[in-house]
Amino acid sequence: MTPLQSGGVTVGLPRGWEGEIFNRAPDGGGRSLQSPAGVEEDYSDDSEVARNVIHVANFALPAERGDFGSGAVELMSSGAVMVILFEHGPESVDTPLFARTGVPQLDPSEFHPQQMQRTLQGQSGRQIFFNAAGRAFCLYVVLGSHRQREALVPLVNEVLRSLEIEPAD
Amino acid sequence: MDARKAPIVIVAVSALAVVVIILTVLVLGLLRSHGEMLRAFNELGVTFGHDGADTSSASTLLPDPERKPVPHASERVVESSGDGSVHDISGTTPRGGSLVVGLTNRNERTLLAFLTSGCTTCKGFWDAFRNDAALPRSVDRLVIVTRSNDEESPAALMNMAPDRHSVVMSSDAWNDYGIPVSPYFVLVDGPSNTIEGEGAASTWTQVGSLLSRAEADVEAENERRIDADLKAAGISPNDPTLYPHDLPGAGS
């Protein structure tokens, strides 16, 4: 696996996968900030700390894309998966939304077309909030084909198992 | 000869001799300078066409698997020192993020542009990419590869980098692909997991024509291979099995 590492987050990428870890400035600069559909909470916060955003995929990620994959998910073929980790501020760690501890493993039955940021025919998504090493994350996974979720979710879980999160400074 | 004109002739001949000597010294100096430049280019891995013509505006893209210079008149021929295999690229972005570009076992055809922020020729490519220069028809995406931030200026790259194409800073990639000069281009064919062509070019238009040539080379090679396979199977060009409608029972 090829390690992708930045901001205290390391993820192993299988051969041929690609990914990027970048910072979103506190003012939302750099990339557009969009929230996946079905999630009502406010993504803006007053923190001065830049947020890590991690994108991992088994297809060519376009250079221009939103924090939650807009611009990329539209390009997904049926065998494609995209894994997005969006870090929230330290003030979120102890909130009920992020009560789940540890990097999750996913089950194909958890995926649903209605969990997409924007419904795209054939695709499905899954969104989970969790905390790890005292840091709060939103995990958002998109499958190129809901019908192939039994084959695609294990690929996602392999990547999630490689995820290492260090405590925040 | 008129005795009065003799001194004038002597002066004229002397002046002419001095001019000839000066010009000879200048020519020798230019030849020496030219030789030093050729030696310097050679050390950088750049060799020149056999005709010795000016080669600054042309170059070649080498088709794999030959990966040998294809000498053309007035062409600069450079060859990478890579092992010919496809490598995923791991590096950083000019903004300080971490980036891995997957190239192995993929469905896309990716054109890697190895550029620097400092080379004059590269500037034309940065400008073209920032102005959304159209990709060649056969290329799915373009990825710009610079050296790592200990050899490149992230600040300079941030000003030059186009929005629409990924820029990855990775000296390892330059080493993996054995890049001899910049700008240098490598076409990676994902489905076959091979380097389909590579080479140096000085303009974006030229890259397009070089890619076309590389594709034509690959197609010609495929055709030769298929013909050889058919011949080995005992099927000649006019074999009726190649034309199913001629077979008994086939529909007309």
PDB file of N, CA and C in Angstrom, chain B residues 21-69:
ATOM      1  N   ILE B  21      42.124  38.106 -39.792  1.00  0.00           N
ATOM      2  CA  ILE B  21      42.628  37.496 -38.545  1.00  0.00           C
ATOM      3  C   ILE B  21      41.587  37.627 -37.429  1.00  0.00           C
ATOM      4  N   ILE B  22      41.004  38.823 -37.321  1.00  0.00           N
ATOM      5  CA  ILE B  22      39.982  39.038 -36.265  1.00  0.00           C
ATOM      6  C   ILE B  22      38.798  38.104 -36.468  1.00  0.00           C
ATOM      7  N   LEU B  23      38.333  38.028 -37.733  1.00  0.00           N
ATOM      8  CA  LEU B  23      37.189  37.142 -38.014  1.00  0.00           C
ATOM      9  C   LEU B  23      37.531  35.687 -37.717  1.00  0.00           C
ATOM     10  N   THR B  24      38.755  35.284 -38.042  1.00  0.00           N
ATOM     11  CA  THR B  24      39.176  33.901 -37.757  1.00  0.00           C
ATOM     12  C   THR B  24      39.122  33.622 -36.254  1.00  0.00           C
ATOM     13  N   VAL B  25      39.629  34.603 -35.480  1.00  0.00           N
ATOM     14  CA  VAL B  25      39.603  34.433 -34.014  1.00  0.00           C
ATOM     15  C   VAL B  25      38.161  34.328 -33.514  1.00  0.00           C
ATOM     16  N   LEU B  26      37.281  35.185 -34.067  1.00  0.00           N
ATOM     17  CA  LEU B  26      35.862  35.155 -33.656  1.00  0.00           C
ATOM     18  C   LEU B  26      35.215  33.817 -33.987  1.00  0.00           C
ATOM     19  N   VAL B  27      35.467  33.335 -35.214  1.00  0.00           N
ATOM     20  CA  VAL B  27      34.871  32.045 -35.622  1.00  0.00           C
ATOM     21  C   VAL B  27      35.376  30.919 -34.728  1.00  0.00           C
ATOM     22  N   LEU B  28      36.665  30.923 -34.452  1.00  0.00           N
ATOM     23  CA  LEU B  28      37.215  29.875 -33.580  1.00  0.00           C
ATOM     24  C   LEU B  28      36.578  29.938 -32.193  1.00  0.00           C
ATOM     25  N   GLY B  29      36.382  31.177 -31.707  1.00  0.00           N
ATOM     26  CA  GLY B  29      35.734  31.343 -30.397  1.00  0.00           C
ATOM     27  C   GLY B  29      34.323  30.804 -30.404  1.00  0.00           C
ATOM     28  N   LEU B  30      33.571  31.100 -31.480  1.00  0.00           N
ATOM     29  CA  LEU B  30      32.191  30.612 -31.583  1.00  0.00           C
ATOM     30  C   LEU B  30      32.151  29.090 -31.658  1.00  0.00           C
ATOM     31  N   LEU B  31      33.081  28.522 -32.439  1.00  0.00           N
ATOM     32  CA  LEU B  31      33.117  27.059 -32.539  1.00  0.00           C
ATOM     33  C   LEU B  31      33.405  26.424 -31.182  1.00  0.00           C
ATOM     34  N   ARG B  32      34.334  27.046 -30.452  1.00  0.00           N
ATOM     35  CA  ARG B  32      34.660  26.508 -29.141  1.00  0.00           C
ATOM     36  C   ARG B  32      33.446  26.603 -28.204  1.00  0.00           C
ATOM     37  N   SER B  33      32.753  27.766 -28.245  1.00  0.00           N
ATOM     38  CA  SER B  33      31.566  27.955 -27.413  1.00  0.00           C
ATOM     39  C   SER B  33      30.489  26.941 -27.781  1.00  0.00           C
ATOM     40  N   HIS B  34      30.316  26.728 -29.085  1.00  0.00           N
ATOM     41  CA  HIS B  34      29.316  25.763 -29.563  1.00  0.00           C
ATOM     42  C   HIS B  34      29.649  24.357 -29.050  1.00  0.00           C
ATOM     43  N   GLY B  35      30.933  24.020 -29.108  1.00  0.00           N
ATOM     44  CA  GLY B  35      31.357  22.708 -28.622  1.00  0.00           C
ATOM     45  C   GLY B  35      31.076  22.542 -27.138  1.00  0.00           C
ATOM     46  N   GLU B  36      31.334  23.615 -26.378  1.00  0.00           N
ATOM     47  CA  GLU B  36      31.079  23.541 -24.938  1.00  0.00           C
ATOM     48  C   GLU B  36      29.594  23.358 -24.651  1.00  0.00           C
ATOM     49  N   MET B  37      28.750  24.051 -25.446  1.00  0.00           N
ATOM     50  CA  MET B  37      27.300  23.908 -25.249  1.00  0.00           C
ATOM     51  C   MET B  37      26.841  22.485 -25.581  1.00  0.00           C
ATOM     52  N   LEU B  38      27.371  21.940 -26.678  1.00  0.00           N
ATOM     53  CA  LEU B  38      27.005  20.569 -27.039  1.00  0.00           C
ATOM     54  C   LEU B  38      27.400  19.601 -25.937  1.00  0.00           C
ATOM     55  N   ARG B  39      28.610  19.841 -25.380  1.00  0.00           N
ATOM     56  CA  ARG B  39      29.069  18.962 -24.306  1.00  0.00           C
ATOM     57  C   ARG B  39      28.148  19.070 -23.092  1.00  0.00           C
ATOM     58  N   ALA B  40      27.736  20.331 -22.786  1.00  0.00           N
ATOM     59  CA  ALA B  40      26.844  20.542 -21.639  1.00  0.00           C
ATOM     60  C   ALA B  40      25.506  19.866 -21.864  1.00  0.00           C
ATOM     61  N   PHE B  41      24.931  20.007 -23.090  1.00  0.00           N
ATOM     62  CA  PHE B  41      23.659  19.355 -23.399  1.00  0.00           C
ATOM     63  C   PHE B  41      23.802  17.834 -23.284  1.00  0.00           C
ATOM     64  N   ASN B  42      24.934  17.341 -23.771  1.00  0.00           N
ATOM     65  CA  ASN B  42      25.162  15.899 -23.733  1.00  0.00           C
ATOM     66  C   ASN B  42      25.177  15.393 -22.292  1.00  0.00           C
ATOM     67  N   GLU B  43      25.786  16.203 -21.410  1.00  0.00           N
ATOM     68  CA  GLU B  43      25.813  15.801 -20.002  1.00  0.00           C
ATOM     69  C   GLU B  43      24.418  15.787 -19.403  1.00  0.00           C
ATOM     70  N   LEU B  44      23.519  16.626 -19.962  1.00  0.00           N
ATOM     71  CA  LEU B  44      22.133  16.661 -19.480  1.00  0.00           C
ATOM     72  C   LEU B  44      21.281  15.578 -20.128  1.00  0.00           C
ATOM     73  N   GLY B  45      21.877  14.802 -21.015  1.00  0.00           N
ATOM     74  CA  GLY B  45      21.136  13.725 -21.653  1.00  0.00           C
ATOM     75  C   GLY B  45      20.511  14.112 -22.963  1.00  0.00           C
ATOM     76  N   VAL B  46      20.848  15.294 -23.477  1.00  0.00           N
ATOM     77  CA  VAL B  46      20.272  15.748 -24.734  1.00  0.00           C
ATOM     78  C   VAL B  46      21.293  15.555 -25.845  1.00  0.00           C
ATOM     79  N   THR B  47      20.871  14.839 -26.877  1.00  0.00           N
ATOM     80  CA  THR B  47      21.735  14.694 -28.042  1.00  0.00           C
ATOM     81  C   THR B  47      21.048  15.311 -29.231  1.00  0.00           C
ATOM     82  N   PHE B  48      21.831  15.676 -30.257  1.00  0.00           N
ATOM     83  CA  PHE B  48      21.269  16.397 -31.381  1.00  0.00           C
ATOM     84  C   PHE B  48      21.226  15.534 -32.635  1.00  0.00           C
ATOM     85  N   GLY B  49      20.338  15.929 -33.559  1.00  0.00           N
ATOM     86  CA  GLY B  49      20.171  15.192 -34.800  1.00  0.00           C
ATOM     87  C   GLY B  49      21.473  15.111 -35.584  1.00  0.00           C
ATOM     88  N   HIS B  50      21.538  14.092 -36.442  1.00  0.00           N
ATOM     89  CA  HIS B  50      22.779  13.844 -37.152  1.00  0.00           C
ATOM     90  C   HIS B  50      23.122  14.935 -38.156  1.00  0.00           C
ATOM     91  N   ASP B  51      22.081  15.671 -38.577  1.00  0.00           N
ATOM     92  CA  ASP B  51      22.357  16.696 -39.560  1.00  0.00           C
ATOM     93  C   ASP B  51      22.879  17.973 -38.934  1.00  0.00           C
ATOM     94  N   GLY B  52      22.888  17.982 -37.624  1.00  0.00           N
ATOM     95  CA  GLY B  52      23.432  19.137 -36.937  1.00  0.00           C
ATOM     96  C   GLY B  52      22.585  20.378 -37.073  1.00  0.00           C
ATOM     97  N   ALA B  53      21.343  20.208 -37.508  1.00  0.00           N
ATOM     98  CA  ALA B  53      20.489  21.376 -37.681  1.00  0.00           C
ATOM     99  C   ALA B  53      20.029  21.878 -36.321  1.00  0.00           C
ATOM    100  N   ASP B  54      19.497  23.086 -36.337  1.00  0.00           N
ATOM    101  CA  ASP B  54      18.952  23.639 -35.101  1.00  0.00           C
ATOM    102  C   ASP B  54      17.819  22.747 -34.626  1.00  0.00           C
ATOM    103  N   THR B  55      17.839  22.339 -33.407  1.00  0.00           N
ATOM    104  CA  THR B  55      16.866  21.358 -32.937  1.00  0.00           C
ATOM    105  C   THR B  55      16.033  21.887 -31.793  1.00  0.00           C
ATOM    106  N   SER B  56      16.104  23.161 -31.571  1.00  0.00           N
ATOM    107  CA  SER B  56      15.460  23.690 -30.375  1.00  0.00           C
ATOM    108  C   SER B  56      13.947  23.663 -30.439  1.00  0.00           C
ATOM    109  N   SER B  57      13.372  23.499 -31.613  1.00  0.00           N
ATOM    110  CA  SER B  57      11.926  23.594 -31.699  1.00  0.00           C
ATOM    111  C   SER B  57      11.268  22.260 -32.021  1.00  0.00           C
ATOM    112  N   ALA B  58      11.986  21.190 -31.911  1.00  0.00           N
ATOM    113  CA  ALA B  58      11.369  19.906 -32.226  1.00  0.00           C
ATOM    114  C   ALA B  58      11.917  18.829 -31.314  1.00  0.00           C
ATOM    115  N   SER B  59      11.159  17.804 -31.151  1.00  0.00           N
ATOM    116  CA  SER B  59      11.608  16.711 -30.309  1.00  0.00           C
ATOM    117  C   SER B  59      10.845  15.457 -30.672  1.00  0.00           C
ATOM    118  N   THR B  60      11.003  14.433 -29.910  1.00  0.00           N
ATOM    119  CA  THR B  60      10.378  13.176 -30.285  1.00  0.00           C
ATOM    120  C   THR B  60       9.758  12.487 -29.088  1.00  0.00           C
ATOM    121  N   LEU B  61       8.737  11.704 -29.342  1.00  0.00           N
ATOM    122  CA  LEU B  61       8.097  10.907 -28.310  1.00  0.00           C
ATOM    123  C   LEU B  61       8.371   9.459 -28.658  1.00  0.00           C
ATOM    124  N   LEU B  62       8.922   8.752 -27.715  1.00  0.00           N
ATOM    125  CA  LEU B  62       9.382   7.410 -28.029  1.00  0.00           C
ATOM    126  C   LEU B  62       8.329   6.381 -27.695  1.00  0.00           C
ATOM    127  N   PRO B  63       7.939   5.545 -28.642  1.00  0.00           N
ATOM    128  CA  PRO B  63       6.955   4.527 -28.340  1.00  0.00           C
ATOM    129  C   PRO B  63       7.566   3.387 -27.550  1.00  0.00           C
ATOM    130  N   ASP B  64       6.822   2.890 -26.610  1.00  0.00           N
ATOM    131  CA  ASP B  64       7.228   1.694 -25.899  1.00  0.00           C
ATOM    132  C   ASP B  64       6.784   0.515 -26.754  1.00  0.00           C
ATOM    133  N   PRO B  65       7.394  -0.677 -26.809  1.00  0.00           N
ATOM    134  CA  PRO B  65       8.454  -1.073 -25.911  1.00  0.00           C
ATOM    135  C   PRO B  65       9.859  -0.761 -26.412  1.00  0.00           C
ATOM    136  N   GLU B  66       9.998  -0.221 -27.626  1.00  0.00           N
ATOM    137  CA  GLU B  66      11.351  -0.004 -28.137  1.00  0.00           C
ATOM    138  C   GLU B  66      12.136   0.918 -27.229  1.00  0.00           C
ATOM    139  N   ARG B  67      11.528   2.053 -26.851  1.00  0.00           N
ATOM    140  CA  ARG B  67      12.163   3.021 -25.971  1.00  0.00           C
ATOM    141  C   ARG B  67      13.560   3.393 -26.452  1.00  0.00           C
ATOM    142  N   LYS B  68      13.719   3.495 -27.781  1.00  0.00           N
ATOM    143  CA  LYS B  68      15.001   3.913 -28.321  1.00  0.00           C
ATOM    144  C   LYS B  68      14.786   5.183 -29.125  1.00  0.00           C
ATOM    145  N   PRO B  69      15.806   6.025 -29.205  1.00  0.00           N
ATOM    146  CA  PRO B  69      15.626   7.249 -29.973  1.00  0.00           C
ATOM    147  C   PRO B  69      15.236   6.955 -31.409  1.00  0.00           C
TER     148      PRO B  69
END
